[in-house]
């Protein structure tokens, strides 16, 4: 009896640990050695989770992986290149080695996807997965281009009266006192002429991104 109670207690303690093992949605790892700056958006239905893997089109091990909670908005920044995009999916995550085994299923985008960027545009993709007759398939896969614009805002700010008075009392730039009597020069009206540059120019740079039309 004591042994049965001990087993039940161990199972009860293990349940929260299993729930915590479900990865947080987002990037799992990036082994490409490249900066991840290009958008990949995936739309899914609730009922199962997904692990997305990006592999080189020439073959080889995946270079990036992300975890998707089914039914939730998912956006992942990926590195430039042409990648094969595959999804492992199931209801019971068992770690990166076992995935959702023994119920792990796979869905793959038919054509490799090329991610890239120019000066003012980032080229990525949006993928929509649906489930029909118990099978997950790619319903749509299309381009997602992000345009970047630079806005420059300038503003002229007038000096206040205190600044004007302080500047007007300063010696005009580039003039030298050629007279022996410095006190006479300092009191002269010539030295009290308004100093140019009484306005200050403020410049604001604002980079904004939007989905290209």
Short mmCIF file of N, CA and C in Angstrom, two decimals, residues 10-191:
data_model
loop_
_atom_site.label_atom_id
_atom_site.label_comp_id
_atom_site.label_asym_id
_atom_site.label_seq_id
_atom_site.Cartn_x
_atom_site.Cartn_y
_atom_site.Cartn_z
N UNK A 10 4.69 10.27 -6.82
CA UNK A 10 5.71 10.60 -7.83
C UNK A 10 5.06 11.01 -9.14
N UNK A 11 3.97 10.35 -9.53
CA UNK A 11 3.28 10.71 -10.76
C UNK A 11 2.65 12.09 -10.65
N UNK A 12 2.10 12.40 -9.48
CA UNK A 12 1.49 13.71 -9.27
C UNK A 12 2.53 14.81 -9.35
N UNK A 13 3.70 14.57 -8.77
CA UNK A 13 4.77 15.57 -8.82
C UNK A 13 5.34 15.73 -10.22
N UNK A 14 5.25 14.68 -11.02
CA UNK A 14 5.84 14.73 -12.36
C UNK A 14 4.96 15.49 -13.35
N UNK A 15 3.66 15.57 -13.09
CA UNK A 15 2.75 16.22 -14.04
C UNK A 15 3.08 17.67 -14.29
N UNK A 16 3.31 18.51 -13.26
CA UNK A 16 3.69 19.90 -13.53
C UNK A 16 4.98 20.02 -14.31
N UNK A 17 5.93 19.09 -14.05
CA UNK A 17 7.21 19.16 -14.76
C UNK A 17 7.01 18.91 -16.25
N UNK A 18 6.11 17.96 -16.58
CA UNK A 18 5.86 17.68 -17.99
C UNK A 18 5.23 18.89 -18.66
N UNK A 19 4.33 19.58 -17.96
CA UNK A 19 3.68 20.75 -18.54
C UNK A 19 4.68 21.87 -18.79
N UNK A 20 5.68 21.99 -17.93
CA UNK A 20 6.67 23.05 -18.08
C UNK A 20 7.64 22.76 -19.21
N UNK A 21 7.70 21.51 -19.65
CA UNK A 21 8.64 21.15 -20.71
C UNK A 21 8.18 21.66 -22.08
N UNK A 22 6.93 22.06 -22.20
CA UNK A 22 6.45 22.61 -23.48
C UNK A 22 7.21 23.90 -23.76
N UNK A 23 7.92 23.99 -24.88
CA UNK A 23 8.73 25.19 -25.14
C UNK A 23 7.88 26.45 -25.28
N UNK A 24 8.50 27.56 -24.98
CA UNK A 24 7.85 28.84 -25.23
C UNK A 24 7.81 29.08 -26.74
N UNK A 25 6.73 29.66 -27.22
CA UNK A 25 6.61 29.94 -28.66
C UNK A 25 7.70 30.91 -29.09
N UNK A 26 8.31 30.62 -30.25
CA UNK A 26 9.35 31.49 -30.77
C UNK A 26 10.58 30.70 -31.19
N UNK A 27 11.70 31.38 -31.24
CA UNK A 27 12.96 30.75 -31.68
C UNK A 27 13.43 29.70 -30.69
N UNK A 28 13.79 28.53 -31.22
CA UNK A 28 14.41 27.49 -30.40
C UNK A 28 15.93 27.58 -30.51
N UNK A 29 16.43 27.66 -31.74
CA UNK A 29 17.87 27.85 -31.94
C UNK A 29 18.15 28.29 -33.37
N UNK A 30 19.31 28.94 -33.54
CA UNK A 30 19.80 29.40 -34.85
C UNK A 30 21.25 28.99 -34.98
N UNK A 31 21.52 28.02 -35.84
CA UNK A 31 22.88 27.51 -36.03
C UNK A 31 23.43 27.88 -37.40
N UNK A 32 22.81 28.84 -38.05
CA UNK A 32 23.23 29.21 -39.41
C UNK A 32 24.49 30.07 -39.40
N UNK A 33 24.77 30.76 -38.29
CA UNK A 33 25.89 31.69 -38.27
C UNK A 33 25.58 33.01 -38.95
N UNK A 34 24.32 33.21 -39.35
CA UNK A 34 23.90 34.42 -40.05
C UNK A 34 22.90 35.20 -39.20
N UNK A 35 22.83 36.51 -39.39
CA UNK A 35 21.85 37.30 -38.63
C UNK A 35 20.43 36.98 -39.10
N UNK A 36 19.51 36.87 -38.15
CA UNK A 36 18.11 36.56 -38.47
C UNK A 36 17.33 37.87 -38.49
N UNK A 37 16.96 38.33 -39.69
CA UNK A 37 16.31 39.64 -39.84
C UNK A 37 15.09 39.62 -40.76
N UNK A 38 14.75 38.47 -41.34
CA UNK A 38 13.73 38.40 -42.38
C UNK A 38 12.49 37.66 -41.87
N UNK A 39 11.29 38.14 -42.22
CA UNK A 39 10.07 37.63 -41.57
C UNK A 39 9.54 36.32 -42.14
N UNK A 40 9.18 35.44 -41.22
CA UNK A 40 8.41 34.25 -41.55
C UNK A 40 7.21 34.23 -40.61
N UNK A 41 6.01 34.29 -41.18
CA UNK A 41 4.77 34.27 -40.40
C UNK A 41 4.03 32.97 -40.71
N UNK A 42 3.56 32.30 -39.65
CA UNK A 42 2.85 31.03 -39.82
C UNK A 42 1.51 31.12 -39.11
N UNK A 43 0.45 30.77 -39.83
CA UNK A 43 -0.90 30.72 -39.28
C UNK A 43 -1.31 29.27 -39.11
N UNK A 44 -1.78 28.92 -37.92
CA UNK A 44 -2.17 27.53 -37.63
C UNK A 44 -3.51 27.52 -36.90
N UNK A 45 -4.06 26.33 -36.78
CA UNK A 45 -5.29 26.13 -36.02
C UNK A 45 -4.96 25.51 -34.67
N UNK A 46 -5.80 25.75 -33.65
CA UNK A 46 -5.55 25.12 -32.35
C UNK A 46 -5.77 23.62 -32.41
N UNK A 47 -5.26 22.93 -31.40
CA UNK A 47 -5.45 21.48 -31.32
C UNK A 47 -4.16 20.69 -31.31
N UNK A 48 -3.08 21.31 -31.81
CA UNK A 48 -1.77 20.67 -31.81
C UNK A 48 -0.70 21.75 -31.87
N UNK A 49 0.53 21.38 -31.50
CA UNK A 49 1.66 22.30 -31.59
C UNK A 49 2.54 21.91 -32.77
N UNK A 50 3.44 22.84 -33.12
CA UNK A 50 4.30 22.65 -34.30
C UNK A 50 5.73 23.06 -33.97
N UNK A 51 6.68 22.35 -34.55
CA UNK A 51 8.07 22.75 -34.56
C UNK A 51 8.46 22.97 -36.01
N UNK A 52 8.92 24.18 -36.33
CA UNK A 52 9.29 24.50 -37.71
C UNK A 52 10.80 24.42 -37.84
N UNK A 53 11.28 23.83 -38.93
CA UNK A 53 12.71 23.64 -39.17
C UNK A 53 13.07 24.21 -40.54
N UNK A 54 14.19 24.94 -40.60
CA UNK A 54 14.72 25.46 -41.86
C UNK A 54 16.01 24.74 -42.18
N UNK A 55 16.08 24.16 -43.38
CA UNK A 55 17.27 23.41 -43.80
C UNK A 55 17.75 23.93 -45.14
N UNK A 56 19.05 23.80 -45.45
CA UNK A 56 19.55 24.24 -46.76
C UNK A 56 18.89 23.46 -47.89
N UNK A 57 18.66 24.13 -49.00
CA UNK A 57 18.03 23.45 -50.14
C UNK A 57 18.92 22.36 -50.72
N UNK A 58 20.22 22.45 -50.45
CA UNK A 58 21.16 21.45 -50.95
C UNK A 58 21.22 20.22 -50.06
N UNK A 59 20.48 20.25 -48.95
CA UNK A 59 20.49 19.13 -48.03
C UNK A 59 21.31 19.42 -46.79
N UNK A 60 21.22 18.56 -45.82
CA UNK A 60 21.96 18.74 -44.59
C UNK A 60 21.04 18.99 -43.41
N UNK A 61 21.63 19.15 -42.26
CA UNK A 61 20.87 19.34 -41.03
C UNK A 61 20.19 20.70 -41.00
N UNK A 62 19.10 20.81 -40.25
CA UNK A 62 18.45 22.11 -40.09
C UNK A 62 19.39 23.13 -39.47
N UNK A 63 19.20 24.40 -39.88
CA UNK A 63 20.03 25.48 -39.35
C UNK A 63 19.25 26.35 -38.36
N UNK A 64 17.92 26.19 -38.33
CA UNK A 64 17.10 26.99 -37.43
C UNK A 64 15.85 26.21 -37.07
N UNK A 65 15.37 26.45 -35.85
CA UNK A 65 14.13 25.81 -35.41
C UNK A 65 13.34 26.79 -34.56
N UNK A 66 12.02 26.69 -34.68
CA UNK A 66 11.13 27.51 -33.85
C UNK A 66 9.96 26.66 -33.38
N UNK A 67 9.33 27.11 -32.28
CA UNK A 67 8.21 26.36 -31.72
C UNK A 67 6.95 27.19 -31.83
N UNK A 68 5.86 26.54 -32.28
CA UNK A 68 4.59 27.22 -32.53
C UNK A 68 3.50 26.63 -31.65
N UNK A 69 2.81 27.47 -30.92
CA UNK A 69 1.60 27.04 -30.20
C UNK A 69 0.42 27.15 -31.16
N UNK A 70 -0.22 26.04 -31.43
CA UNK A 70 -1.29 26.02 -32.42
C UNK A 70 -2.38 27.04 -32.14
N UNK A 71 -2.79 27.75 -33.19
CA UNK A 71 -3.86 28.73 -33.07
C UNK A 71 -3.41 30.12 -32.68
N UNK A 72 -2.12 30.29 -32.33
CA UNK A 72 -1.61 31.59 -31.92
C UNK A 72 -0.78 32.20 -33.04
N UNK A 73 -0.79 33.54 -33.08
CA UNK A 73 0.02 34.24 -34.09
C UNK A 73 1.49 33.89 -33.89
N UNK A 74 2.18 33.58 -34.98
CA UNK A 74 3.59 33.19 -34.89
C UNK A 74 4.39 33.96 -35.93
N UNK A 75 5.44 34.61 -35.46
CA UNK A 75 6.36 35.33 -36.34
C UNK A 75 7.78 35.01 -35.92
N UNK A 76 8.60 34.63 -36.90
CA UNK A 76 9.99 34.28 -36.64
C UNK A 76 10.87 35.02 -37.62
N UNK A 77 11.96 35.59 -37.14
CA UNK A 77 12.95 36.22 -38.01
C UNK A 77 13.99 35.19 -38.40
N UNK A 78 14.24 35.06 -39.70
CA UNK A 78 15.12 34.02 -40.20
C UNK A 78 16.28 34.65 -40.97
N UNK A 79 17.36 33.90 -41.18
CA UNK A 79 18.52 34.44 -41.91
C UNK A 79 18.29 34.43 -43.41
N UNK A 80 19.07 35.23 -44.15
CA UNK A 80 18.96 35.22 -45.61
C UNK A 80 19.42 33.89 -46.19
N UNK A 81 18.82 33.51 -47.30
CA UNK A 81 19.19 32.25 -47.95
C UNK A 81 17.96 31.56 -48.49
N UNK A 82 18.19 30.42 -49.12
CA UNK A 82 17.10 29.60 -49.66
C UNK A 82 16.98 28.36 -48.78
N UNK A 83 15.80 28.21 -48.18
CA UNK A 83 15.62 27.18 -47.16
C UNK A 83 14.42 26.27 -47.49
N UNK A 84 14.59 25.01 -47.12
CA UNK A 84 13.47 24.06 -47.11
C UNK A 84 12.78 24.21 -45.75
N UNK A 85 11.46 24.43 -45.77
CA UNK A 85 10.70 24.68 -44.54
C UNK A 85 9.83 23.46 -44.25
N UNK A 86 10.04 22.85 -43.08
CA UNK A 86 9.28 21.66 -42.68
C UNK A 86 8.69 21.87 -41.29
N UNK A 87 7.56 21.23 -41.06
CA UNK A 87 6.87 21.33 -39.78
C UNK A 87 6.68 19.93 -39.20
N UNK A 88 7.16 19.73 -37.97
CA UNK A 88 6.78 18.55 -37.19
C UNK A 88 5.64 18.98 -36.28
N UNK A 89 4.62 18.12 -36.13
CA UNK A 89 3.48 18.53 -35.32
C UNK A 89 2.88 17.35 -34.59
N UNK A 90 2.22 17.67 -33.49
CA UNK A 90 1.58 16.67 -32.66
C UNK A 90 0.99 17.34 -31.43
N UNK A 91 0.51 16.52 -30.50
CA UNK A 91 -0.18 17.05 -29.32
C UNK A 91 0.64 16.93 -28.04
N UNK A 92 1.68 16.12 -28.05
CA UNK A 92 2.41 15.85 -26.80
C UNK A 92 3.91 16.01 -27.05
N UNK A 93 4.45 17.18 -26.75
CA UNK A 93 5.87 17.46 -26.97
C UNK A 93 6.72 16.63 -26.01
N UNK A 94 7.75 15.95 -26.55
CA UNK A 94 8.60 15.09 -25.74
C UNK A 94 10.08 15.46 -25.85
N UNK A 95 10.37 16.67 -26.28
CA UNK A 95 11.76 17.10 -26.37
C UNK A 95 12.25 17.16 -27.80
N UNK A 96 13.40 17.82 -27.99
CA UNK A 96 13.92 18.04 -29.34
C UNK A 96 14.32 16.76 -30.06
N UNK A 97 14.69 15.74 -29.32
CA UNK A 97 15.09 14.49 -29.96
C UNK A 97 13.87 13.65 -30.36
N UNK A 98 12.91 13.55 -29.45
CA UNK A 98 11.75 12.71 -29.71
C UNK A 98 10.62 13.48 -30.38
N UNK A 99 10.65 14.81 -30.33
CA UNK A 99 9.60 15.66 -30.89
C UNK A 99 8.24 15.27 -30.29
N UNK A 100 7.28 14.89 -31.12
CA UNK A 100 5.95 14.53 -30.64
C UNK A 100 5.73 13.01 -30.71
N UNK A 101 6.80 12.26 -30.74
CA UNK A 101 6.69 10.81 -30.91
C UNK A 101 5.88 10.18 -29.80
N UNK A 102 5.18 9.07 -30.13
CA UNK A 102 5.16 8.36 -31.43
C UNK A 102 4.17 8.94 -32.42
N UNK A 103 3.52 10.05 -32.07
CA UNK A 103 2.50 10.61 -32.97
C UNK A 103 3.04 11.72 -33.87
N UNK A 104 4.35 11.89 -33.95
CA UNK A 104 4.91 12.97 -34.76
C UNK A 104 4.54 12.82 -36.23
N UNK A 105 4.01 13.90 -36.81
CA UNK A 105 3.72 13.93 -38.24
C UNK A 105 4.49 15.10 -38.86
N UNK A 106 4.71 15.02 -40.17
CA UNK A 106 5.50 16.04 -40.85
C UNK A 106 4.70 16.65 -42.01
N UNK A 107 4.90 17.96 -42.18
CA UNK A 107 4.33 18.67 -43.32
C UNK A 107 5.43 19.57 -43.88
N UNK A 108 5.59 19.57 -45.19
CA UNK A 108 6.68 20.33 -45.82
C UNK A 108 6.12 21.25 -46.91
N UNK A 109 6.66 22.47 -46.97
CA UNK A 109 6.33 23.37 -48.07
C UNK A 109 6.98 22.81 -49.33
N UNK A 110 6.22 22.74 -50.40
CA UNK A 110 6.69 22.04 -51.60
C UNK A 110 7.97 22.62 -52.18
N UNK A 111 8.04 23.95 -52.31
CA UNK A 111 9.20 24.58 -52.93
C UNK A 111 10.07 25.27 -51.88
N UNK A 112 11.41 25.23 -52.04
CA UNK A 112 12.27 25.99 -51.14
C UNK A 112 11.93 27.49 -51.18
N UNK A 113 12.15 28.15 -50.07
CA UNK A 113 11.80 29.56 -49.96
C UNK A 113 13.07 30.40 -49.84
N UNK A 114 13.13 31.47 -50.65
CA UNK A 114 14.31 32.34 -50.66
C UNK A 114 14.01 33.62 -49.89
N UNK A 115 14.74 33.83 -48.83
CA UNK A 115 14.62 35.03 -48.01
C UNK A 115 15.78 35.97 -48.34
N UNK A 116 15.48 37.25 -48.50
CA UNK A 116 16.53 38.21 -48.83
C UNK A 116 16.12 39.62 -48.47
N UNK A 117 17.05 40.56 -48.67
CA UNK A 117 16.79 41.96 -48.33
C UNK A 117 17.55 42.87 -49.26
N UNK A 118 16.97 44.05 -49.49
CA UNK A 118 17.64 45.13 -50.20
C UNK A 118 17.70 46.33 -49.27
N UNK A 119 18.06 47.48 -49.81
CA UNK A 119 18.21 48.66 -48.97
C UNK A 119 16.90 49.03 -48.28
N UNK A 120 15.79 48.95 -49.00
CA UNK A 120 14.51 49.43 -48.47
C UNK A 120 13.45 48.35 -48.36
N UNK A 121 13.81 47.06 -48.55
CA UNK A 121 12.80 46.01 -48.55
C UNK A 121 13.35 44.73 -47.96
N UNK A 122 12.54 44.07 -47.13
CA UNK A 122 12.87 42.76 -46.60
C UNK A 122 11.85 41.76 -47.16
N UNK A 123 12.38 40.68 -47.75
CA UNK A 123 11.52 39.70 -48.41
C UNK A 123 11.42 38.44 -47.57
N UNK A 124 10.17 38.15 -47.12
CA UNK A 124 9.92 36.94 -46.36
C UNK A 124 8.68 36.24 -46.86
N UNK A 125 8.06 35.42 -46.00
CA UNK A 125 6.91 34.62 -46.42
C UNK A 125 5.88 34.51 -45.30
N UNK A 126 4.64 34.24 -45.70
CA UNK A 126 3.57 33.88 -44.78
C UNK A 126 3.01 32.54 -45.21
N UNK A 127 2.88 31.62 -44.26
CA UNK A 127 2.41 30.26 -44.53
C UNK A 127 1.16 29.99 -43.70
N UNK A 128 0.16 29.40 -44.32
CA UNK A 128 -1.06 29.04 -43.60
C UNK A 128 -1.24 27.53 -43.63
N UNK A 129 -1.31 26.94 -42.45
CA UNK A 129 -1.50 25.49 -42.32
C UNK A 129 -2.94 25.21 -41.88
N UNK A 130 -3.56 24.23 -42.50
CA UNK A 130 -4.90 23.81 -42.10
C UNK A 130 -4.91 22.30 -41.89
N UNK A 131 -5.98 21.83 -41.25
CA UNK A 131 -6.12 20.39 -41.00
C UNK A 131 -7.39 19.89 -41.67
N UNK A 132 -7.23 18.92 -42.53
CA UNK A 132 -8.37 18.31 -43.20
C UNK A 132 -8.28 16.80 -43.07
N UNK A 133 -9.39 16.21 -42.60
CA UNK A 133 -9.45 14.75 -42.43
C UNK A 133 -8.30 14.24 -41.56
N UNK A 134 -7.97 15.02 -40.54
CA UNK A 134 -6.93 14.60 -39.61
C UNK A 134 -5.52 14.81 -40.09
N UNK A 135 -5.35 15.39 -41.27
CA UNK A 135 -4.02 15.62 -41.82
C UNK A 135 -3.76 17.12 -41.95
N UNK A 136 -2.54 17.53 -41.64
CA UNK A 136 -2.13 18.93 -41.76
C UNK A 136 -1.50 19.13 -43.13
N UNK A 137 -1.92 20.17 -43.82
CA UNK A 137 -1.33 20.48 -45.11
C UNK A 137 -1.16 21.99 -45.24
N UNK A 138 -0.34 22.38 -46.21
CA UNK A 138 -0.11 23.80 -46.48
C UNK A 138 -1.24 24.31 -47.36
N UNK A 139 -2.06 25.22 -46.80
CA UNK A 139 -3.17 25.78 -47.56
C UNK A 139 -2.71 26.91 -48.45
N UNK A 140 -1.73 27.68 -48.00
CA UNK A 140 -1.23 28.81 -48.79
C UNK A 140 0.17 29.16 -48.31
N UNK A 141 1.00 29.61 -49.26
CA UNK A 141 2.36 30.08 -48.95
C UNK A 141 2.67 31.21 -49.92
N UNK A 142 2.76 32.41 -49.40
CA UNK A 142 2.98 33.57 -50.27
C UNK A 142 4.02 34.52 -49.72
N UNK A 143 4.41 35.47 -50.56
CA UNK A 143 5.45 36.43 -50.18
C UNK A 143 4.93 37.40 -49.13
N UNK A 144 5.83 37.82 -48.28
CA UNK A 144 5.55 38.86 -47.29
C UNK A 144 6.72 39.84 -47.34
N UNK A 145 6.50 40.99 -47.97
CA UNK A 145 7.55 41.98 -48.14
C UNK A 145 7.33 43.14 -47.18
N UNK A 146 8.40 43.52 -46.48
CA UNK A 146 8.36 44.62 -45.54
C UNK A 146 9.18 45.77 -46.12
N UNK A 147 8.52 46.91 -46.34
CA UNK A 147 9.20 48.11 -46.85
C UNK A 147 9.64 48.98 -45.68
N UNK A 148 10.84 49.53 -45.81
CA UNK A 148 11.38 50.39 -44.77
C UNK A 148 11.58 51.79 -45.32
N UNK A 149 11.08 52.77 -44.60
CA UNK A 149 11.21 54.16 -45.03
C UNK A 149 11.89 54.99 -43.96
N UNK A 150 12.68 55.97 -44.40
CA UNK A 150 13.38 56.87 -43.49
C UNK A 150 12.74 58.25 -43.58
N UNK A 151 12.23 58.72 -42.45
CA UNK A 151 11.61 60.04 -42.39
C UNK A 151 12.55 61.00 -41.67
N UNK A 152 12.83 62.13 -42.32
CA UNK A 152 13.69 63.16 -41.73
C UNK A 152 12.83 64.36 -41.37
N UNK A 153 12.83 64.73 -40.11
CA UNK A 153 12.07 65.88 -39.63
C UNK A 153 13.04 66.94 -39.12
N UNK A 154 12.92 68.16 -39.64
CA UNK A 154 13.78 69.26 -39.21
C UNK A 154 12.93 70.34 -38.57
N UNK A 155 13.52 71.03 -37.63
CA UNK A 155 12.81 72.10 -36.94
C UNK A 155 13.80 73.20 -36.56
N UNK A 156 13.46 74.44 -36.93
CA UNK A 156 14.27 75.59 -36.55
C UNK A 156 13.77 76.13 -35.22
N UNK A 157 14.66 76.25 -34.27
CA UNK A 157 14.28 76.76 -32.96
C UNK A 157 14.94 78.12 -32.73
N UNK A 158 14.12 79.14 -32.49
CA UNK A 158 14.64 80.48 -32.22
C UNK A 158 15.26 80.52 -30.83
N UNK A 159 16.39 81.23 -30.73
CA UNK A 159 16.98 81.46 -29.42
C UNK A 159 16.09 82.40 -28.61
N UNK A 160 16.02 82.19 -27.30
CA UNK A 160 15.23 83.11 -26.49
C UNK A 160 16.04 84.39 -26.22
N UNK A 161 15.41 85.34 -25.58
CA UNK A 161 16.03 86.66 -25.41
C UNK A 161 17.29 86.59 -24.57
N UNK A 162 17.31 85.72 -23.57
CA UNK A 162 18.52 85.59 -22.74
C UNK A 162 19.70 85.09 -23.56
N UNK A 163 19.42 84.11 -24.48
CA UNK A 163 20.50 83.61 -25.34
C UNK A 163 21.01 84.73 -26.24
N UNK A 164 20.08 85.53 -26.77
CA UNK A 164 20.49 86.61 -27.66
C UNK A 164 21.41 87.60 -26.94
N UNK A 165 21.01 87.99 -25.73
CA UNK A 165 21.82 88.95 -25.00
C UNK A 165 23.21 88.40 -24.69
N UNK A 166 23.22 87.09 -24.29
CA UNK A 166 24.51 86.49 -23.97
C UNK A 166 25.40 86.40 -25.20
N UNK A 167 24.82 86.03 -26.34
CA UNK A 167 25.61 85.91 -27.56
C UNK A 167 26.07 87.26 -28.07
N UNK A 168 25.25 88.29 -27.95
CA UNK A 168 25.61 89.60 -28.45
C UNK A 168 26.73 90.25 -27.67
N UNK A 169 26.95 89.79 -26.43
CA UNK A 169 28.03 90.34 -25.62
C UNK A 169 29.36 89.66 -25.88
N UNK A 170 29.33 88.56 -26.65
CA UNK A 170 30.57 87.85 -26.95
C UNK A 170 31.28 88.54 -28.11
N UNK A 171 32.61 88.51 -28.13
CA UNK A 171 33.34 89.07 -29.27
C UNK A 171 32.95 88.37 -30.56
N UNK A 172 32.78 89.11 -31.63
CA UNK A 172 32.46 88.51 -32.92
C UNK A 172 33.58 87.57 -33.35
N UNK A 173 33.26 86.37 -33.85
CA UNK A 173 34.29 85.40 -34.20
C UNK A 173 35.20 85.90 -35.31
N UNK A 174 36.49 85.59 -35.19
CA UNK A 174 37.43 85.92 -36.25
C UNK A 174 38.02 87.32 -36.14
N UNK A 175 37.61 88.15 -35.17
CA UNK A 175 38.14 89.51 -35.02
C UNK A 175 39.23 89.53 -33.97
N UNK A 176 40.23 90.27 -34.21
CA UNK A 176 41.32 90.43 -33.25
C UNK A 176 41.40 91.89 -32.80
N UNK A 177 41.78 92.09 -31.56
CA UNK A 177 41.90 93.45 -31.05
C UNK A 177 43.24 94.02 -31.52
N UNK A 178 43.15 94.97 -32.47
CA UNK A 178 44.38 95.58 -33.00
C UNK A 178 44.76 96.84 -32.25
N UNK A 179 43.96 97.17 -31.23
CA UNK A 179 44.25 98.38 -30.46
C UNK A 179 44.87 98.02 -29.13
N UNK A 180 45.64 98.93 -28.60
CA UNK A 180 46.31 98.67 -27.32
C UNK A 180 45.34 98.72 -26.16
N UNK A 181 44.33 99.54 -26.27
CA UNK A 181 43.41 99.74 -25.15
C UNK A 181 42.27 98.72 -25.27
N UNK A 182 42.42 97.58 -24.60
CA UNK A 182 41.40 96.53 -24.72
C UNK A 182 40.07 96.96 -24.13
N UNK A 183 40.11 97.74 -23.03
CA UNK A 183 38.88 98.19 -22.39
C UNK A 183 38.04 99.03 -23.35
N UNK A 184 38.72 99.88 -24.12
CA UNK A 184 37.99 100.70 -25.09
C UNK A 184 37.34 99.84 -26.14
N UNK A 185 38.06 98.80 -26.60
CA UNK A 185 37.51 97.90 -27.62
C UNK A 185 36.30 97.12 -27.08
N UNK A 186 36.40 96.66 -25.80
CA UNK A 186 35.32 95.88 -25.23
C UNK A 186 34.06 96.70 -25.07
N UNK A 187 34.21 98.03 -24.88
CA UNK A 187 33.04 98.87 -24.69
C UNK A 187 32.48 99.41 -26.00
N UNK A 188 33.13 99.11 -27.12
CA UNK A 188 32.71 99.67 -28.39
C UNK A 188 31.40 99.05 -28.86
N UNK A 189 30.58 99.84 -29.56
CA UNK A 189 29.32 99.33 -30.10
C UNK A 189 29.56 98.29 -31.17
N UNK A 190 30.67 98.36 -31.88
CA UNK A 190 30.96 97.39 -32.94
C UNK A 190 30.98 95.96 -32.40
N UNK A 191 31.52 95.84 -31.15
CA UNK A 191 31.63 94.51 -30.56
C UNK A 191 30.28 93.99 -30.07
#
